[in-house]
mmCIF file of C-alpha atoms in Angstrom:
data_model
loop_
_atom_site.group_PDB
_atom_site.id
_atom_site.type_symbol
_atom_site.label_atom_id
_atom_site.label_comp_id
_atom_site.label_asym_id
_atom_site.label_seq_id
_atom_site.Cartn_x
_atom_site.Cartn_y
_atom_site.Cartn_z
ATOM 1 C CA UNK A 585 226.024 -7.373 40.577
ATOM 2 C CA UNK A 586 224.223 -5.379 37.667
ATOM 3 C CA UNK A 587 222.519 -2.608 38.653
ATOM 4 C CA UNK A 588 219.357 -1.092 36.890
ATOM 5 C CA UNK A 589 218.331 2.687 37.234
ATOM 6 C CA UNK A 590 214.720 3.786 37.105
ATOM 7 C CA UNK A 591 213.528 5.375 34.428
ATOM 8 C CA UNK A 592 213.150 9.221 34.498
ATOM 9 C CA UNK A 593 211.580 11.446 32.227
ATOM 10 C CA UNK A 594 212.989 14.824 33.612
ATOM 11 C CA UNK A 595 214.379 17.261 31.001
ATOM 12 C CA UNK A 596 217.886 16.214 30.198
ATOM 13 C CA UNK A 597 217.651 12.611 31.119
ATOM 14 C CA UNK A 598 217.344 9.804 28.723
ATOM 15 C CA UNK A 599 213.942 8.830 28.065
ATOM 16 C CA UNK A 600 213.446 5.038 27.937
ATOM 17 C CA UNK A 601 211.309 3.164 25.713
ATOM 18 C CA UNK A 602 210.098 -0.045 27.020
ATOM 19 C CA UNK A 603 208.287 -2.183 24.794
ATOM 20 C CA UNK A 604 206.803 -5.565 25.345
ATOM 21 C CA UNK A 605 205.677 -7.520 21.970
ATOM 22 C CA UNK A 606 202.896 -10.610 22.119
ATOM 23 C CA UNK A 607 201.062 -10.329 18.913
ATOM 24 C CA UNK A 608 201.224 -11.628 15.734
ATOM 25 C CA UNK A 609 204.440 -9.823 13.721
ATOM 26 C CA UNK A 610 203.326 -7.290 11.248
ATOM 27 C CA UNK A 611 204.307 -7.193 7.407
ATOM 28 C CA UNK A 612 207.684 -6.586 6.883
ATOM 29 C CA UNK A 613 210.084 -5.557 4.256
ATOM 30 C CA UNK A 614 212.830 -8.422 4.648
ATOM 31 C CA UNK A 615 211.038 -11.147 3.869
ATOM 32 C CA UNK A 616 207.318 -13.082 3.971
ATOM 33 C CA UNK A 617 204.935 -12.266 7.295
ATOM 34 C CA UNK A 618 205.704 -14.579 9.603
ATOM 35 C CA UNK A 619 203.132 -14.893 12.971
ATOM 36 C CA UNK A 620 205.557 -15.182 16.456
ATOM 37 C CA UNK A 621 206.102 -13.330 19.369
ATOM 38 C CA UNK A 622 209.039 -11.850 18.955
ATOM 39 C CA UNK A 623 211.656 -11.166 21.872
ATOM 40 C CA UNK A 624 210.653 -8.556 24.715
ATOM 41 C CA UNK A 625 212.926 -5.651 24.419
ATOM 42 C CA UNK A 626 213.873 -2.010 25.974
ATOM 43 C CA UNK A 627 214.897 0.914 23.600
ATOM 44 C CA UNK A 628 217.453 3.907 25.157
ATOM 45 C CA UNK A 629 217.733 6.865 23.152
ATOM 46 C CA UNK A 630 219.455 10.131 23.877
ATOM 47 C CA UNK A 631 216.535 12.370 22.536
ATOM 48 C CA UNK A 632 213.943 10.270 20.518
ATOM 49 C CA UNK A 633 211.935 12.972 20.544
ATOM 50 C CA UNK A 634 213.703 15.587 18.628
ATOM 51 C CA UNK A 635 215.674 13.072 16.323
ATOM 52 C CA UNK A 636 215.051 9.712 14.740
ATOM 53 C CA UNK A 637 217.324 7.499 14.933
ATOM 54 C CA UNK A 638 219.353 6.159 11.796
ATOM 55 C CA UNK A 639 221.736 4.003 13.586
ATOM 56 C CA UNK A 640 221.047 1.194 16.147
ATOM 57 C CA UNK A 641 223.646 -1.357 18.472
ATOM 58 C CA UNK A 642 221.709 -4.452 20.556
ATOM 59 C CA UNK A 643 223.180 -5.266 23.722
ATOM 60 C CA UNK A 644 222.883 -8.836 24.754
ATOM 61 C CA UNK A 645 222.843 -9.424 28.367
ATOM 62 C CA UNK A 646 224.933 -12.453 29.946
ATOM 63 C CA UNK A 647 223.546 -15.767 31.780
ATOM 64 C CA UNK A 648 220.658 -15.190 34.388
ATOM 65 C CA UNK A 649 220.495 -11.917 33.734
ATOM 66 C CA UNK A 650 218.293 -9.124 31.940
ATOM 67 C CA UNK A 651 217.819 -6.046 29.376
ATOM 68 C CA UNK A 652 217.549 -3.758 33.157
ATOM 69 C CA UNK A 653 220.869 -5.266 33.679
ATOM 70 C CA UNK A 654 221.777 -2.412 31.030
ATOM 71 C CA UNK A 655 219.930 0.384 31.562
ATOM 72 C CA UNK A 656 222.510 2.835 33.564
ATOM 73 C CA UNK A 657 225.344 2.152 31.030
ATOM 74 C CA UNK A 658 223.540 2.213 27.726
ATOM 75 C CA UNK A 659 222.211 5.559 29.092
ATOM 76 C CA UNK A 660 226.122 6.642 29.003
ATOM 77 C CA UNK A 661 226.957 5.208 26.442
ATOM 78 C CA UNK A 662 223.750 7.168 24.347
ATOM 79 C CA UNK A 663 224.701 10.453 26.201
ATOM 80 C CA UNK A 664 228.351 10.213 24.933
ATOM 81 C CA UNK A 665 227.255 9.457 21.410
ATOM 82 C CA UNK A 666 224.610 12.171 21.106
ATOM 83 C CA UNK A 667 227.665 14.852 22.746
ATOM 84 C CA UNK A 668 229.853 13.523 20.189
ATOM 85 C CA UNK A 669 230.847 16.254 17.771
ATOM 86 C CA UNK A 670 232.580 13.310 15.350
ATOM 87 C CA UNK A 671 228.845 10.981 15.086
ATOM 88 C CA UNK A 672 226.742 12.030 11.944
ATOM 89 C CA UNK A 673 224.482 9.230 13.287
ATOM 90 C CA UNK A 674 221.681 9.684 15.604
ATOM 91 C CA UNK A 675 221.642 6.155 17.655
ATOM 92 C CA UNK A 676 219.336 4.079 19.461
ATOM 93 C CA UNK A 677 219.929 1.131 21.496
ATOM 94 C CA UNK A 678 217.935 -2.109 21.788
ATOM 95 C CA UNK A 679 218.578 -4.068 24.869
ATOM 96 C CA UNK A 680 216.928 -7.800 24.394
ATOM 97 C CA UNK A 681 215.918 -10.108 26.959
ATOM 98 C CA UNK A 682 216.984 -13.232 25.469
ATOM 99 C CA UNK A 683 215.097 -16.100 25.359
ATOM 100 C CA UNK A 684 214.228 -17.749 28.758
ATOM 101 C CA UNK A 685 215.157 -14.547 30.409
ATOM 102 C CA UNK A 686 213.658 -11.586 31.847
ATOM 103 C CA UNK A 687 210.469 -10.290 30.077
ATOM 104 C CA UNK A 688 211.105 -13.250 27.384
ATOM 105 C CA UNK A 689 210.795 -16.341 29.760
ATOM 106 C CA UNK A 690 207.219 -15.768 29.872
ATOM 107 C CA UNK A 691 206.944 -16.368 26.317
ATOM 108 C CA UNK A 692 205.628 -19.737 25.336
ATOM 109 C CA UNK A 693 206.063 -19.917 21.361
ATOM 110 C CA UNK A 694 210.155 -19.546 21.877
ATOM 111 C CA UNK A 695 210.609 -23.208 21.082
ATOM 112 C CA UNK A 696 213.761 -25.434 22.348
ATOM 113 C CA UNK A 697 216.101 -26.434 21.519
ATOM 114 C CA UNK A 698 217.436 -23.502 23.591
ATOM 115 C CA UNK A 699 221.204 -23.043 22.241
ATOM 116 C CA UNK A 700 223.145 -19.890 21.055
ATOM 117 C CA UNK A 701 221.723 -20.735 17.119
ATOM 118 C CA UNK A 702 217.807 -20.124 18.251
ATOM 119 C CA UNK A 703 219.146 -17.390 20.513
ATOM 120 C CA UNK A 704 220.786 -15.644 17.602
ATOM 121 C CA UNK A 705 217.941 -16.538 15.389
ATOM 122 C CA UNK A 706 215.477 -14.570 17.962
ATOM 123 C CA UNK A 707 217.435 -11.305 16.930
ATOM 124 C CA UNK A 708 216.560 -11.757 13.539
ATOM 125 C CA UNK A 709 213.028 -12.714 13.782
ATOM 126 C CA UNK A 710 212.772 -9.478 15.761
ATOM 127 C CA UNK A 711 214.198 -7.439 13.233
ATOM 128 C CA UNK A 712 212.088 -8.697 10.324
ATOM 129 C CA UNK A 713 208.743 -8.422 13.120
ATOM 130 C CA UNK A 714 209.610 -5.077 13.442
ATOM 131 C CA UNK A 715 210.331 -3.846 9.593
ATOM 132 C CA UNK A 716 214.044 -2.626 11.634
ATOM 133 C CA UNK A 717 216.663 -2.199 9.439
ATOM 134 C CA UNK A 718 219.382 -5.049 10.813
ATOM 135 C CA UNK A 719 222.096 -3.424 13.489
ATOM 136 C CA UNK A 720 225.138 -1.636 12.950
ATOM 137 C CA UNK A 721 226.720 -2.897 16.199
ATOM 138 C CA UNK A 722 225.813 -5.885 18.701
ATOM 139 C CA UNK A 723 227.139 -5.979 21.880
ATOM 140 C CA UNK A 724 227.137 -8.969 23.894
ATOM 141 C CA UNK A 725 228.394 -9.770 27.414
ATOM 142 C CA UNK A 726 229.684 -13.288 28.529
ATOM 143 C CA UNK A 727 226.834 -15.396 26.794
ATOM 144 C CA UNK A 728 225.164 -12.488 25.565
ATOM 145 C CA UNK A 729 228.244 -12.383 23.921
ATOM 146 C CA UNK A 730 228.480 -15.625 22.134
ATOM 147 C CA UNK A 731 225.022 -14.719 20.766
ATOM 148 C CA UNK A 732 226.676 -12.003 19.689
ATOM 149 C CA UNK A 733 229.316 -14.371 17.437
ATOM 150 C CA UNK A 734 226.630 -16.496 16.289
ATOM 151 C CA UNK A 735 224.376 -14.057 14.728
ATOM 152 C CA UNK A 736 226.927 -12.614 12.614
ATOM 153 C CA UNK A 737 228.080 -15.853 12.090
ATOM 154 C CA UNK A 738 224.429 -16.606 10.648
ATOM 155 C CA UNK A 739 224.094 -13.224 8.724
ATOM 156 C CA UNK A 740 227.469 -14.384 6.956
ATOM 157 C CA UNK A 741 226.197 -17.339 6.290
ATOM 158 C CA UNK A 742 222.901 -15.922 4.826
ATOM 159 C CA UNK A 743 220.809 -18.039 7.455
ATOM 160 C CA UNK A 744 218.298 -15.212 7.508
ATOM 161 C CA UNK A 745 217.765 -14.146 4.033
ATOM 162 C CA UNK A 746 219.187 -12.246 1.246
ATOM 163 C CA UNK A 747 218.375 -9.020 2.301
ATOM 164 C CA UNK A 748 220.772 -8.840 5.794
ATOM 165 C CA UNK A 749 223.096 -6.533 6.434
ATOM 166 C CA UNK A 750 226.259 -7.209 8.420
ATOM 167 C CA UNK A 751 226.723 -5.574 11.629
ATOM 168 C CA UNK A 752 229.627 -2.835 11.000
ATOM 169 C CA UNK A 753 230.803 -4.181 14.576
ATOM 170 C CA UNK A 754 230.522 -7.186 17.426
ATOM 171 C CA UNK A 755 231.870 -5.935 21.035
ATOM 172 C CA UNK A 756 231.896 -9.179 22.649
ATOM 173 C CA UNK A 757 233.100 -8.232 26.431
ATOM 174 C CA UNK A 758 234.765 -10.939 28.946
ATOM 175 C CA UNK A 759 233.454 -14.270 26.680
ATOM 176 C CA UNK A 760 236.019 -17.215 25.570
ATOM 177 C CA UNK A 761 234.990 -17.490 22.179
ATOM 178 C CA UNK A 762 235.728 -21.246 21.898
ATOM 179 C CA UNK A 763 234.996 -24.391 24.043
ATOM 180 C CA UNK A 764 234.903 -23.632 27.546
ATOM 181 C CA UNK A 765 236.718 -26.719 29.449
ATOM 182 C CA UNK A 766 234.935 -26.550 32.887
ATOM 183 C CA UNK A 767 238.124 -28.216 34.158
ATOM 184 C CA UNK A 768 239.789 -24.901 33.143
ATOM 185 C CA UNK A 769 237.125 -22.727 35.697
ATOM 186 C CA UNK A 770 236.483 -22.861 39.069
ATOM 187 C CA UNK A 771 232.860 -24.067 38.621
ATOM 188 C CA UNK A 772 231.098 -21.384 40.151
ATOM 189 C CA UNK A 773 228.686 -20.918 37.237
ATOM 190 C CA UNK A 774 227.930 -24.606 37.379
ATOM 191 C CA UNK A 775 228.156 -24.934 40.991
ATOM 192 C CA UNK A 776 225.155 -21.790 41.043
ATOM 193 C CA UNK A 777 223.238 -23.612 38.587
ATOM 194 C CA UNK A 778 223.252 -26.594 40.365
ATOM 195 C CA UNK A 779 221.793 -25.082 43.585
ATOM 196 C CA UNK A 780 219.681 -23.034 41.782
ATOM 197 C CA UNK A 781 218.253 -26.668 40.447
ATOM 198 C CA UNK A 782 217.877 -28.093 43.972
ATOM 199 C CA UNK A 783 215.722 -24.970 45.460
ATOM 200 C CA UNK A 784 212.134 -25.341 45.590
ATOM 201 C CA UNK A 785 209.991 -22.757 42.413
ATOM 202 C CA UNK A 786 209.210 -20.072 44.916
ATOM 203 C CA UNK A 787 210.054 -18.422 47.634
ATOM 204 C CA UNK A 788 208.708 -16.406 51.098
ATOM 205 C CA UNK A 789 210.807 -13.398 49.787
ATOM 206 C CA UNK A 790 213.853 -12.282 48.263
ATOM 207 C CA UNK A 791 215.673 -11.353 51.830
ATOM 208 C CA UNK A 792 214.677 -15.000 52.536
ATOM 209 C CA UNK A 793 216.652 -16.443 49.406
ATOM 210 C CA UNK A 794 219.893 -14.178 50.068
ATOM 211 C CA UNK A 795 220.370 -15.493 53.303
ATOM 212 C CA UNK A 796 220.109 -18.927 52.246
ATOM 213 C CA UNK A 797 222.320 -18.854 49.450
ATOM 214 C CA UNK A 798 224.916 -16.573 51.809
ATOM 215 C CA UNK A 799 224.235 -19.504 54.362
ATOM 216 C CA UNK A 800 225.071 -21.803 51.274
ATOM 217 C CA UNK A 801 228.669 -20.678 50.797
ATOM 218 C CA UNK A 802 227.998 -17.800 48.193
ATOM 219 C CA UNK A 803 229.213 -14.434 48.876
ATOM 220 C CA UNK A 804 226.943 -11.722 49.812
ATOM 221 C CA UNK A 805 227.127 -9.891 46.536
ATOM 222 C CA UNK A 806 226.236 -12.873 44.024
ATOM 223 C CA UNK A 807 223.396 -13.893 47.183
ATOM 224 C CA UNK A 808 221.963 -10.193 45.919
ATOM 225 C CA UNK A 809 222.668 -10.403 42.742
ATOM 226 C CA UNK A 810 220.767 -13.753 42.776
ATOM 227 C CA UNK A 811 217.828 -12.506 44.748
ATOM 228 C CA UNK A 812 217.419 -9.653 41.975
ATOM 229 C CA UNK A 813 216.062 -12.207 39.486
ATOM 230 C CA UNK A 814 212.897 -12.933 41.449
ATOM 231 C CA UNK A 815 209.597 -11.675 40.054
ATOM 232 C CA UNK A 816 206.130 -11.743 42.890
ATOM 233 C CA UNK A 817 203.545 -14.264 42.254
ATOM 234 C CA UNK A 818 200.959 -14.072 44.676
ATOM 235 C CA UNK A 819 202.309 -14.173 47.964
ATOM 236 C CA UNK A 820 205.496 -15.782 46.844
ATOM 237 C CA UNK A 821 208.865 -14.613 44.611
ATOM 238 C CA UNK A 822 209.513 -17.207 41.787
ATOM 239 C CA UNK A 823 212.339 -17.172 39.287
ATOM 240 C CA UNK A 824 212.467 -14.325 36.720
ATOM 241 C CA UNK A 825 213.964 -16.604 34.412
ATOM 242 C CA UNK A 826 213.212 -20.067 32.616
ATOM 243 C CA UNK A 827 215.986 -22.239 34.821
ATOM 244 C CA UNK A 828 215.873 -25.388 32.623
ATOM 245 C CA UNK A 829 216.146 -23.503 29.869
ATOM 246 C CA UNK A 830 218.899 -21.389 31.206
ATOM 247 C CA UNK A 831 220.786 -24.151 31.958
ATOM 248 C CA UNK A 832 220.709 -25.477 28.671
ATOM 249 C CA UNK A 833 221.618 -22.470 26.959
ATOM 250 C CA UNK A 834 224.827 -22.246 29.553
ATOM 251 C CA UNK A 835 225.519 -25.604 28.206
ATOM 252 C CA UNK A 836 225.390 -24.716 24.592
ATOM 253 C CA UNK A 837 227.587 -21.461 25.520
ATOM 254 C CA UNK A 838 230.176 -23.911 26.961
ATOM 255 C CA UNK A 839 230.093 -25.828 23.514
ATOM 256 C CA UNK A 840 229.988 -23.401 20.620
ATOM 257 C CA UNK A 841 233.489 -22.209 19.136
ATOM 258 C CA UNK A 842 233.852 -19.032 17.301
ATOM 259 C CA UNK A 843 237.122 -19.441 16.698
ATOM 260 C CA UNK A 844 237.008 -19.710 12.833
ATOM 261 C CA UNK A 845 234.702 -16.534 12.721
ATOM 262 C CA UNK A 846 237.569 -14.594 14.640
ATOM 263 C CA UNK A 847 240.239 -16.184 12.361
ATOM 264 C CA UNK A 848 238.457 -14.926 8.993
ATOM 265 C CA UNK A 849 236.214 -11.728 9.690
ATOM 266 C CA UNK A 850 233.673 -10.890 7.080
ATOM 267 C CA UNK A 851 234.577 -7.949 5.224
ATOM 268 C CA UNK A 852 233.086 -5.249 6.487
ATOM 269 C CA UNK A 853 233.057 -5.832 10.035
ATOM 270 C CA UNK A 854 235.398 -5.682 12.962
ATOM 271 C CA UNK A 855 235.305 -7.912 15.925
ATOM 272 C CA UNK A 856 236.612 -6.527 19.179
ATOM 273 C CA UNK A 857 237.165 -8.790 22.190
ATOM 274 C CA UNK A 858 236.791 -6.821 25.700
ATOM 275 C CA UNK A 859 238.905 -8.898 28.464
ATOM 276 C CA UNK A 860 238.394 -7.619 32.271
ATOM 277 C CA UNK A 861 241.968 -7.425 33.318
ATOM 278 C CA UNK A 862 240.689 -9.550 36.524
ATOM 279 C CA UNK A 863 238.553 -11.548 35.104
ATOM 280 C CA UNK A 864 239.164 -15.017 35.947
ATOM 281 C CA UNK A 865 237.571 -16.553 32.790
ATOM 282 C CA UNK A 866 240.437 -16.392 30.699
ATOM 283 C CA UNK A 867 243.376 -19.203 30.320
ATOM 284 C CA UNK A 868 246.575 -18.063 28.653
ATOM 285 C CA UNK A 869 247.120 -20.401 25.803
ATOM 286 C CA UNK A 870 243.420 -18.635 24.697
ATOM 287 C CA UNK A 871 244.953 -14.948 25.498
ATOM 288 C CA UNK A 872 247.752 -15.683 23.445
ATOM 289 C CA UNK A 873 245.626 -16.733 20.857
ATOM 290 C CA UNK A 874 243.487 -13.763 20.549
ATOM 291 C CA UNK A 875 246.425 -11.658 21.039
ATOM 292 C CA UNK A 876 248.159 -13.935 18.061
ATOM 293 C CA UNK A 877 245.114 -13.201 15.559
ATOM 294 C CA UNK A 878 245.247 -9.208 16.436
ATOM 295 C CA UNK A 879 248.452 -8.790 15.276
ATOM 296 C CA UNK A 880 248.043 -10.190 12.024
ATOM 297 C CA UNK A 881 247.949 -8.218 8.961
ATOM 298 C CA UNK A 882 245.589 -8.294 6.854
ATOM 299 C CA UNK A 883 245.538 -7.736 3.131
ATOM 300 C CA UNK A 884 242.133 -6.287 3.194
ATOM 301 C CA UNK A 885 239.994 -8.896 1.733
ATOM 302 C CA UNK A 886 238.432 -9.828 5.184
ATOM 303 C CA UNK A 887 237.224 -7.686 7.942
ATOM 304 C CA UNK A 888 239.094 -6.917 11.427
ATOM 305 C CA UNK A 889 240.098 -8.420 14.972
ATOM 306 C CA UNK A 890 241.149 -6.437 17.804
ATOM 307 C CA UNK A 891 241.658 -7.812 21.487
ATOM 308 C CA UNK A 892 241.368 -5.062 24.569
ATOM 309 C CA UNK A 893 241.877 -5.353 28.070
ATOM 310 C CA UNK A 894 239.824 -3.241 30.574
ATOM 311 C CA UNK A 895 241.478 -2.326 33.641
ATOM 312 C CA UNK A 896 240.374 -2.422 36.820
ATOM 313 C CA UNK A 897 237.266 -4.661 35.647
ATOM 314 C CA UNK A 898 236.143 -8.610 36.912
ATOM 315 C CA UNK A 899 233.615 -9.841 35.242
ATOM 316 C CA UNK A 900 231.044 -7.461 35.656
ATOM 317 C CA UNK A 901 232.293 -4.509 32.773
ATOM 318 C CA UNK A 902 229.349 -2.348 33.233
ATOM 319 C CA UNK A 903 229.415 -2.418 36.828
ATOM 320 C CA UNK A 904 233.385 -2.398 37.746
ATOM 321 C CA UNK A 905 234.554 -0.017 35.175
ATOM 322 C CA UNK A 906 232.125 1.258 33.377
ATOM 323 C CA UNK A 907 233.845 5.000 32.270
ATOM 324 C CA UNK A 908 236.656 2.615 30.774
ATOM 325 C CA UNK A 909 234.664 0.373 29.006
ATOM 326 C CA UNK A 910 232.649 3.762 27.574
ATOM 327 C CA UNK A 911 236.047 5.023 26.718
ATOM 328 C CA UNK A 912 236.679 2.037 24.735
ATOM 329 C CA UNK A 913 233.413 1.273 22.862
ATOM 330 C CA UNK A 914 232.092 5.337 22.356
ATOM 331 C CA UNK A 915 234.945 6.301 19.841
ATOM 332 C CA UNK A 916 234.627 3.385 17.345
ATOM 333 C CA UNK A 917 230.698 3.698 17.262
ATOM 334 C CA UNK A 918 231.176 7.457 16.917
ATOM 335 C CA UNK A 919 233.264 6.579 14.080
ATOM 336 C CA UNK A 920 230.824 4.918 12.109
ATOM 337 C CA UNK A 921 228.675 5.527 9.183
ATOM 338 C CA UNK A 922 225.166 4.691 8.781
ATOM 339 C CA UNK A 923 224.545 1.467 5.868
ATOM 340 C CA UNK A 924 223.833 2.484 3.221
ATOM 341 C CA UNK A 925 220.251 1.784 1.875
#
């Protein structure tokens, strides 16, 4: 259901930086040199070559899927930014694979257990391999976007040293942010997993697996969307993703609660829920909740919560409305100032 655009260097398109890291970290400035390979990574920019960037938001893709996943819409998203007359910030955007996905499953030293605290952790380890300053903004979708709630979480906490900097904002689009009951769903997540657990490593082709997931009961667009996560191997297609480990981050997703971290915002930084308006992840004792907490008032001492609904939109926000859910996010980065150093 995501869809990926190729990269195009043409005057007046964005250029995109894709980087892939498997060598010891360099020295850094937050903290001792530490030797890992660090998460693999894409960078969008609206002109990296006439401005550096002094601003930067991670987007955090959801379960099974991949940085690619965000290619077309981060490209918007940089375009609207750079056109914005209000930004004094030049941005960039890094789009991760997370751990056990995309360009990342192939990397060995990204130890278990494989939950949304090591996921989280990754970011960090990538920003002090890099010498990055640490993120204005994180955006996260579905599980992306519990990672999302757990790294500030940990940056709050001081998990990751005393020289962090809070993300300014966390756009955390169509995830629960507590327990997720899987009596409360229709299974389909599990029900996919489980399949995907019974299939052989690899397959003849990716036509071959569409049809026999379509043949399975699936519907024809999460068959292709399914088939889009094979990588070639010889004369086969095999997963481009670490199932087992997958799966055990999905179960970790289903655990974690952020409500407490919604309830009392660090000061400083504004959470923003996204819900699809036809998303079917969402039971109504937990929308009144979030729409409960956003109506509070504050008395300034901790940061902000704001709940919006995208119209038009299931599950897939990049893909079924993407020009709202620019319209929503564009204005409130443009907004922002760069941290202070």
């Amino acid at each position: 259901m995501a869809r990926a655009l190729s990269s195009r260097n043409k005057p007046g398109f964005h250029n995109l930086l894709t980087r892939f890291l498997n060598s010891p970290s360099p020295p850094n400035r937050h903290g001792a040199t530490k030797s890992l390979e660090t998460l693999a990574y894409e960078e969008v920019q609206a002109s990296p070559s006439s401005k550096p960037y002094n601003s930067t938001a991670f987007v955090l893709h959801g379960l099974l899927g991949s940085a690619r996943n965000w290619r077309s819409f981060s490209r918007t998203l940089a375009s609207a930014l750079s056109n914005s007359n209000s930004s004094p910030l030049e941005w960039r955007q890094v789009l991760v694979d997370l751990r056990n996905h995309g360009r990342s499953a192939e990397i060995e030293t990204l130890e278990p257990p494989h939950d949304m605290v090591n996921a989280a952790n990754d970011l960090a380890n990538l920003v002090k391999a890099r010498g990055w300053a640490w993120p204005e903004v994180v955006i996260g979708h579905s599980m992306g976007g519990k990672v999302a709630l757990q790294f500030a979480e940990s940056c709050a906490r001081g998990d990751y040293g005393d020289s962090v900097s809070l993300p300014k904002q966390l756009w955390i689009l169509d995830s629960v942010p507590g327990e997720v009951n899987p009596e409360n769903s229709d299974g389909e997540v599990e029900k996919v997993l489980q399949t995907l657990q019974s299939l052989p490593s690899s397959f003849p082709s990716r036509k071959w697996l569409v049809n026999h997931m379509i043949e399975l009961g699936f519907s024809k667009s999460l068959s292709e969307w399914i088939g889009s996560n094979l990588k070639k191997s010889g004369e086969h297609e095999t997963w481009a993703f670490n199932l087992e480990g997958a799966v055990q981050m999905f179960n970790s997703y289903r655990e974690k609660s952020y409500w407490p971290l919604l309830e009392h915002p660090p000061k400083g930084m504004e959470i923003a829920i996204v819900r699809a308006e036809n998303s079917d992840r969402w039971d109504s004792d937990v929308i009144q909740r979030l729409e409960s907490l956003a109506t509070r008032v504050g008395d300034g001492s901790e940061g902000k919560f704001s709940v919006h609904v995208l119209p038009n939109s299931g599950h897939w926000v990049h893909v079924d409305n993407p020009k709202g859910l620019l319209e929503m996010i564009a204005p409130k980065l443009a907004s922002l100032k760069p941290h202070s150093t």
